[in-house]
PDB file of C-alpha atoms in Angstrom:
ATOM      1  CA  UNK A 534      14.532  11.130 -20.615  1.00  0.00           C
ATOM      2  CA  UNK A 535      17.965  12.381 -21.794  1.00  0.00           C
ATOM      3  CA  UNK A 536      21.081  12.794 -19.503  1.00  0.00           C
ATOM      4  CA  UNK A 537      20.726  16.450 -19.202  1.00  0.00           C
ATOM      5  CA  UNK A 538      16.871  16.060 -17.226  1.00  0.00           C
ATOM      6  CA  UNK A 539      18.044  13.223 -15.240  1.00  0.00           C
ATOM      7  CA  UNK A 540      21.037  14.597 -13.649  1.00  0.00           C
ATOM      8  CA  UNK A 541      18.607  17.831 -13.106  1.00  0.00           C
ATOM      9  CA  UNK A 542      15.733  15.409 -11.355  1.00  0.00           C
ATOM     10  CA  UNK A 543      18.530  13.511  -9.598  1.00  0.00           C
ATOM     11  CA  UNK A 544      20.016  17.132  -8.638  1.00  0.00           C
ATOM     12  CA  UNK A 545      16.916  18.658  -7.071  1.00  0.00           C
ATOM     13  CA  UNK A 546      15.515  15.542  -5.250  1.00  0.00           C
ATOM     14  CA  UNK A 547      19.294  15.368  -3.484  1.00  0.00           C
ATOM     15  CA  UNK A 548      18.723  19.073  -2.532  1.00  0.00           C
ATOM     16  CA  UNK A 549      15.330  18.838  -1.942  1.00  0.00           C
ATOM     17  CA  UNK A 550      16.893  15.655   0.890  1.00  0.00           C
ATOM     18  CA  UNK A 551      19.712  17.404   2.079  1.00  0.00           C
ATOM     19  CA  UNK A 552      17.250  20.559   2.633  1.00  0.00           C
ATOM     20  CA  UNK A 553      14.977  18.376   5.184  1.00  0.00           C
ATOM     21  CA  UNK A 554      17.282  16.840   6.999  1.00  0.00           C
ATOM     22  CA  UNK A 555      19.183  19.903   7.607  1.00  0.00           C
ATOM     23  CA  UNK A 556      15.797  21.368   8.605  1.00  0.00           C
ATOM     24  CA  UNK A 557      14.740  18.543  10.699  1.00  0.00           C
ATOM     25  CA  UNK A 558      17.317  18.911  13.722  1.00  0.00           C
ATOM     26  CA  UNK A 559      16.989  16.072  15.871  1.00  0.00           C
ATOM     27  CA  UNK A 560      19.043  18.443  18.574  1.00  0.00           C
ATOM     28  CA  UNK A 561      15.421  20.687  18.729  1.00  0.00           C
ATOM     29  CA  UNK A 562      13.786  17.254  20.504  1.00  0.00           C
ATOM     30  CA  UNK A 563      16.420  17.505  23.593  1.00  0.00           C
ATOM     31  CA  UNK A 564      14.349  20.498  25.232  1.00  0.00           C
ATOM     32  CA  UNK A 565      10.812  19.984  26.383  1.00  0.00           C
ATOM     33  CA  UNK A 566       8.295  22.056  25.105  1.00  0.00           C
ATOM     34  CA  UNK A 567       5.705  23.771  28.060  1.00  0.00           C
ATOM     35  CA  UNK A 568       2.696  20.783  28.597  1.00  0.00           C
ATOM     36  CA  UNK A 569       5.237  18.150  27.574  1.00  0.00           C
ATOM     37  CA  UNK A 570       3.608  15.258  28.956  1.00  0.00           C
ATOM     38  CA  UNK A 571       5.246  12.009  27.768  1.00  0.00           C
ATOM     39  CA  UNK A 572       3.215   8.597  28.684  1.00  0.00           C
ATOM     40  CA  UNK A 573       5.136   5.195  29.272  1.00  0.00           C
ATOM     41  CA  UNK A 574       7.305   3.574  26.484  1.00  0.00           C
ATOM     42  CA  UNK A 575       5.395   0.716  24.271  1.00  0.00           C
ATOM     43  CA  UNK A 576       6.329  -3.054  24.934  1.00  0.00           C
ATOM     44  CA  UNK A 577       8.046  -4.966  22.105  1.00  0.00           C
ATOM     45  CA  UNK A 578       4.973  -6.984  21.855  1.00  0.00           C
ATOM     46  CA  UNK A 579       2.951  -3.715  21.556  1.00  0.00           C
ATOM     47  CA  UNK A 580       4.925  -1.824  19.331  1.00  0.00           C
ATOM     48  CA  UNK A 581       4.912  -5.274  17.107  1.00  0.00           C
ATOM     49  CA  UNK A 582       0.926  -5.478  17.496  1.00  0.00           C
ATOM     50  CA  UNK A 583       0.409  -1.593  16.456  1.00  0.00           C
ATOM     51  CA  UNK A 584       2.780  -1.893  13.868  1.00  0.00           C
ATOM     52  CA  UNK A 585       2.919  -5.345  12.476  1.00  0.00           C
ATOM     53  CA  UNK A 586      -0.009  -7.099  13.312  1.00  0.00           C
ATOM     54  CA  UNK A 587      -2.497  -4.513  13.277  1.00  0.00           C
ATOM     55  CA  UNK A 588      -2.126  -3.299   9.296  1.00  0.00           C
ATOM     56  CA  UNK A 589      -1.807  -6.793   8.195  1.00  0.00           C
ATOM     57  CA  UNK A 590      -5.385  -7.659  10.032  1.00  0.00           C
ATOM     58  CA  UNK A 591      -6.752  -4.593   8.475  1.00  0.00           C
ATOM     59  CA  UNK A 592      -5.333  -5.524   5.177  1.00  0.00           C
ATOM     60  CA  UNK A 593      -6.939  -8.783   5.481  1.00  0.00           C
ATOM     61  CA  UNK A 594     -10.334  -7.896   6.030  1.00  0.00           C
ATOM     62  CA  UNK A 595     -10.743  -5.984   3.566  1.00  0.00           C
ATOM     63  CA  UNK A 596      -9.288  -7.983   1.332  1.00  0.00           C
ATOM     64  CA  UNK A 597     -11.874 -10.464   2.384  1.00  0.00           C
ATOM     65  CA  UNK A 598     -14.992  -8.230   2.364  1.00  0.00           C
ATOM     66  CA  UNK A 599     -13.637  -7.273  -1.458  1.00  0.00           C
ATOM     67  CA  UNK A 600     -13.705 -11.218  -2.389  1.00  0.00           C
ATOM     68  CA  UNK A 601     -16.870 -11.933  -0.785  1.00  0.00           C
ATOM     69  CA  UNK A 602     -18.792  -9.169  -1.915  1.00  0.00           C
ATOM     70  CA  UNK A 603     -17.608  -9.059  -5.533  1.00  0.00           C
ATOM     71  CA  UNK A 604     -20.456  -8.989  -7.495  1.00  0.00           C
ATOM     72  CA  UNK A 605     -18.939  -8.753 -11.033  1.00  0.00           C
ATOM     73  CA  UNK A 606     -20.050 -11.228 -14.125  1.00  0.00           C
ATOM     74  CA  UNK A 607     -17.784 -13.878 -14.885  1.00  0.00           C
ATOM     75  CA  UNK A 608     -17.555 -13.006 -18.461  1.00  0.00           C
ATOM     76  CA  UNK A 609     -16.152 -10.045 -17.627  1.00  0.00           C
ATOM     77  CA  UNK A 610     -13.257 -11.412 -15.746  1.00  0.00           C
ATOM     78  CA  UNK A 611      -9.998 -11.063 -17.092  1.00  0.00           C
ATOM     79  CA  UNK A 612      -8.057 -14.731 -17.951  1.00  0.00           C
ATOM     80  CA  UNK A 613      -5.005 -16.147 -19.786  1.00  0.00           C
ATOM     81  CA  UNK A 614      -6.104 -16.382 -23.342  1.00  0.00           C
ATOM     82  CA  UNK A 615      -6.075 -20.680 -23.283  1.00  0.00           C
ATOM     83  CA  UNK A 616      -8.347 -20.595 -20.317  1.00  0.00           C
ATOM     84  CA  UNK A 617     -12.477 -20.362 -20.571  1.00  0.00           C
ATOM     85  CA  UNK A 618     -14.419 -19.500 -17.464  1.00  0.00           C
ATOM     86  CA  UNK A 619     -17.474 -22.089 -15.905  1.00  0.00           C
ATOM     87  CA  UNK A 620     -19.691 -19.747 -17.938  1.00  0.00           C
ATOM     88  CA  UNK A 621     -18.114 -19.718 -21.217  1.00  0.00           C
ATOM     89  CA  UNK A 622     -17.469 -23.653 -20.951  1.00  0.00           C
ATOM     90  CA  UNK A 623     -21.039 -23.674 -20.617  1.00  0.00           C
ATOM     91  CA  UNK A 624     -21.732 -21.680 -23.471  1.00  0.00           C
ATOM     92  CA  UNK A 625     -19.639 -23.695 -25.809  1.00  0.00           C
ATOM     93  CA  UNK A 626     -21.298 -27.004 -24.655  1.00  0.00           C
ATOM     94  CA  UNK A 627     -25.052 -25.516 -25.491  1.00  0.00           C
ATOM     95  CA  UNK A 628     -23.822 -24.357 -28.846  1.00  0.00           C
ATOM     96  CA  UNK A 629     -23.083 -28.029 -29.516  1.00  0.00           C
TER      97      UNK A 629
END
C-alpha cells in the first residue's frame, strides 16, 4: 500500500469518526422521551457478573463442548514437524 492510499484510508476513517461522534450528541439523552421508564441502576457485583463473568462462562463451555466432542482422526491433526502422534508412533513400531 503506497503513501498516497494510506493517508486516503487514514483520511476517511478520521472523517468517517469525527462524522459519528458529531452525530451521536450525548446532549439528545438529557430529555426524556414519552414512555421513558428507567428501572434501578445495576450493582458493581452485577454489572461485573453480566459483563465479566457471564461471557467468560459462556466462552468456557463451549470451549469445553468443542474439546469433548471433537471427533477428528489423529492423523489429521496438525503438529510440530519433530513430533509423531500415539497413532503414528504406533505405526512406525508395526512397520518394524
Amino acid at each position: 500500500m503506497d503513501k498516497k492510499n494510506a493517508l486516503r484510508a487514514g483520511a476517511l476513517a478520521a472523517g468517517t469518526t469525527l462524522m459519528m461522534l458529531l452525530m451521536s450528541s450525548p446532549a439528545l439523552a438529557l430529555t426524556r422521551d414519552d414512555g421513558d421508564d428507567p428501572g434501578t441502576g445495576l450493582s458493581v457485583v452485577e454489572t461485573l457478573g453480566l459483563y465479566v463473568l457471564a461471557p467468560i462462562a459462556l466462552f468456557v463451555v463451549i470451549a469445553g463442548l468443542v474439546m469433548v466432542l471433537d471427533r477428528s482422526h489423529p492423523d489429521h491433526r496438525v503438529t510440530s514437524p519433530n513430533t509423531k502422534t500415539k497413532v503414528a508412533r504406533q505405526k512406525v513400531g508395526a512397520k518394524a
